[in-house]
């Protein structure tokens, strides 16, 4: 099996809940790091779901705020990562490894 470091998502969090990554067949995706930032001047929030379960449930981010989360959360084949943002234009960096 090959292990590949992955940037599952990097960018402005979409305002609608959006699937950003789905684990390939016979693979495993492991989320290891999430960084959320709010470069705006007003409060914003971010949501991150793993397989439909909230990992970050609409977490508030202060203006110019940053949140870092170190985790080791595996997802099996066909499971997905979903993200959403609201308020200011919050950004997300979701990274980890893919094993296939």
PDB file of C-alpha atoms in Angstrom:
ATOM      1  CA  UNK A   1       0.000   0.000   0.000  1.00  0.00           C
ATOM      2  CA  UNK A   2       1.197   3.498  -0.848  1.00  0.00           C
ATOM      3  CA  UNK A   3       0.896   6.361   1.645  1.00  0.00           C
ATOM      4  CA  UNK A   4       0.587   9.822   0.119  1.00  0.00           C
ATOM      5  CA  UNK A   5       0.527  13.111   2.051  1.00  0.00           C
ATOM      6  CA  UNK A   6      -2.589  15.025   1.003  1.00  0.00           C
ATOM      7  CA  UNK A   7      -3.996  18.522   1.132  1.00  0.00           C
ATOM      8  CA  UNK A   8      -7.652  17.466   1.214  1.00  0.00           C
ATOM      9  CA  UNK A   9      -8.750  21.103   1.010  1.00  0.00           C
ATOM     10  CA  UNK A  10      -7.142  24.537   0.945  1.00  0.00           C
ATOM     11  CA  UNK A  11      -9.185  27.635   0.338  1.00  0.00           C
ATOM     12  CA  UNK A  12     -12.148  29.733   1.346  1.00  0.00           C
ATOM     13  CA  UNK A  13     -14.783  27.632   3.082  1.00  0.00           C
ATOM     14  CA  UNK A  14     -17.897  27.368   0.886  1.00  0.00           C
ATOM     15  CA  UNK A  15     -21.122  28.808   2.317  1.00  0.00           C
ATOM     16  CA  UNK A  16     -23.007  25.557   1.634  1.00  0.00           C
ATOM     17  CA  UNK A  17     -21.997  22.204   3.129  1.00  0.00           C
ATOM     18  CA  UNK A  18     -19.699  20.789   0.448  1.00  0.00           C
ATOM     19  CA  UNK A  19     -17.946  17.447   0.047  1.00  0.00           C
ATOM     20  CA  UNK A  20     -14.252  18.190  -0.451  1.00  0.00           C
ATOM     21  CA  UNK A  21     -12.851  14.649  -0.433  1.00  0.00           C
ATOM     22  CA  UNK A  22     -14.132  11.098  -0.710  1.00  0.00           C
ATOM     23  CA  UNK A  23     -11.905   8.153   0.199  1.00  0.00           C
ATOM     24  CA  UNK A  24     -11.201   5.975  -2.859  1.00  0.00           C
ATOM     25  CA  UNK A  25     -12.296   2.344  -3.042  1.00  0.00           C
ATOM     26  CA  UNK A  26     -10.081   0.050  -0.970  1.00  0.00           C
ATOM     27  CA  UNK A  27      -8.383   3.088   0.571  1.00  0.00           C
ATOM     28  CA  UNK A  28      -8.108   4.900   3.866  1.00  0.00           C
ATOM     29  CA  UNK A  29      -7.941   8.652   4.374  1.00  0.00           C
ATOM     30  CA  UNK A  30      -6.505   9.980   7.620  1.00  0.00           C
ATOM     31  CA  UNK A  31      -7.133  13.597   8.628  1.00  0.00           C
ATOM     32  CA  UNK A  32      -4.178  14.817  10.686  1.00  0.00           C
ATOM     33  CA  UNK A  33      -4.380  18.614  10.707  1.00  0.00           C
ATOM     34  CA  UNK A  34      -6.987  21.334  10.322  1.00  0.00           C
ATOM     35  CA  UNK A  35      -6.225  25.047  10.334  1.00  0.00           C
ATOM     36  CA  UNK A  36      -9.119  27.498  10.135  1.00  0.00           C
ATOM     37  CA  UNK A  37      -8.565  31.226   9.877  1.00  0.00           C
ATOM     38  CA  UNK A  38     -10.746  34.282   9.629  1.00  0.00           C
ATOM     39  CA  UNK A  39      -8.986  37.088   7.755  1.00  0.00           C
ATOM     40  CA  UNK A  40     -12.136  39.223   7.873  1.00  0.00           C
ATOM     41  CA  UNK A  41     -13.179  41.969  10.230  1.00  0.00           C
ATOM     42  CA  UNK A  42     -16.272  40.222  11.628  1.00  0.00           C
ATOM     43  CA  UNK A  43     -16.928  36.925  13.407  1.00  0.00           C
ATOM     44  CA  UNK A  44     -17.228  33.871  11.157  1.00  0.00           C
ATOM     45  CA  UNK A  45     -17.636  30.141  11.658  1.00  0.00           C
ATOM     46  CA  UNK A  46     -16.510  26.853  10.135  1.00  0.00           C
ATOM     47  CA  UNK A  47     -17.936  23.362  10.121  1.00  0.00           C
ATOM     48  CA  UNK A  48     -15.976  20.201   9.322  1.00  0.00           C
ATOM     49  CA  UNK A  49     -17.735  16.822   9.140  1.00  0.00           C
ATOM     50  CA  UNK A  50     -16.112  13.412   8.821  1.00  0.00           C
ATOM     51  CA  UNK A  51     -18.505  10.758   7.498  1.00  0.00           C
ATOM     52  CA  UNK A  52     -21.434  13.037   8.363  1.00  0.00           C
ATOM     53  CA  UNK A  53     -20.337  13.518  11.980  1.00  0.00           C
ATOM     54  CA  UNK A  54     -19.339  16.980  13.227  1.00  0.00           C
ATOM     55  CA  UNK A  55     -15.665  17.275  14.058  1.00  0.00           C
ATOM     56  CA  UNK A  56     -15.935  21.084  14.179  1.00  0.00           C
ATOM     57  CA  UNK A  57     -19.630  22.003  14.555  1.00  0.00           C
ATOM     58  CA  UNK A  58     -19.997  25.634  13.392  1.00  0.00           C
ATOM     59  CA  UNK A  59     -17.026  26.750  15.494  1.00  0.00           C
ATOM     60  CA  UNK A  60     -16.886  30.552  15.852  1.00  0.00           C
ATOM     61  CA  UNK A  61     -13.749  32.322  14.702  1.00  0.00           C
ATOM     62  CA  UNK A  62     -13.090  35.869  15.891  1.00  0.00           C
ATOM     63  CA  UNK A  63     -12.072  38.500  13.375  1.00  0.00           C
ATOM     64  CA  UNK A  64      -8.425  37.792  12.454  1.00  0.00           C
ATOM     65  CA  UNK A  65      -8.668  34.568  14.513  1.00  0.00           C
ATOM     66  CA  UNK A  66      -6.947  31.235  13.902  1.00  0.00           C
ATOM     67  CA  UNK A  67      -7.796  27.704  15.076  1.00  0.00           C
ATOM     68  CA  UNK A  68      -5.431  24.758  14.752  1.00  0.00           C
ATOM     69  CA  UNK A  69      -6.426  21.164  15.402  1.00  0.00           C
ATOM     70  CA  UNK A  70      -4.111  18.146  15.443  1.00  0.00           C
ATOM     71  CA  UNK A  71      -6.056  14.893  15.069  1.00  0.00           C
ATOM     72  CA  UNK A  72      -5.676  11.344  13.751  1.00  0.00           C
ATOM     73  CA  UNK A  73      -9.084  10.493  12.335  1.00  0.00           C
ATOM     74  CA  UNK A  74      -9.245   7.637   9.797  1.00  0.00           C
ATOM     75  CA  UNK A  75     -11.967   7.318   7.180  1.00  0.00           C
ATOM     76  CA  UNK A  76     -12.589   4.117   5.240  1.00  0.00           C
ATOM     77  CA  UNK A  77     -13.517   3.676   1.564  1.00  0.00           C
ATOM     78  CA  UNK A  78     -16.343   5.895   0.256  1.00  0.00           C
ATOM     79  CA  UNK A  79     -16.463   8.041   3.428  1.00  0.00           C
ATOM     80  CA  UNK A  80     -16.307  11.803   2.912  1.00  0.00           C
ATOM     81  CA  UNK A  81     -15.017  15.041   4.387  1.00  0.00           C
ATOM     82  CA  UNK A  82     -17.425  17.983   4.228  1.00  0.00           C
ATOM     83  CA  UNK A  83     -16.805  21.647   5.048  1.00  0.00           C
ATOM     84  CA  UNK A  84     -18.824  24.842   5.368  1.00  0.00           C
ATOM     85  CA  UNK A  85     -18.156  28.425   6.411  1.00  0.00           C
ATOM     86  CA  UNK A  86     -20.330  31.386   7.249  1.00  0.00           C
ATOM     87  CA  UNK A  87     -19.951  35.024   8.127  1.00  0.00           C
ATOM     88  CA  UNK A  88     -16.522  36.350   7.148  1.00  0.00           C
ATOM     89  CA  UNK A  89     -14.657  34.625   4.346  1.00  0.00           C
ATOM     90  CA  UNK A  90     -13.075  31.968   6.581  1.00  0.00           C
ATOM     91  CA  UNK A  91     -10.399  29.755   5.115  1.00  0.00           C
ATOM     92  CA  UNK A  92      -9.646  26.120   5.821  1.00  0.00           C
ATOM     93  CA  UNK A  93      -6.614  23.893   5.379  1.00  0.00           C
ATOM     94  CA  UNK A  94      -7.463  20.213   5.869  1.00  0.00           C
ATOM     95  CA  UNK A  95      -4.543  17.832   5.454  1.00  0.00           C
ATOM     96  CA  UNK A  96      -3.545  14.268   6.161  1.00  0.00           C
ATOM     97  CA  UNK A  97      -2.557  11.102   4.337  1.00  0.00           C
ATOM     98  CA  UNK A  98      -4.201   8.741   1.900  1.00  0.00           C
ATOM     99  CA  UNK A  99      -3.402   5.036   1.976  1.00  0.00           C
ATOM    100  CA  UNK A 100      -4.302   3.014  -1.140  1.00  0.00           C
TER     101      UNK A 100
END
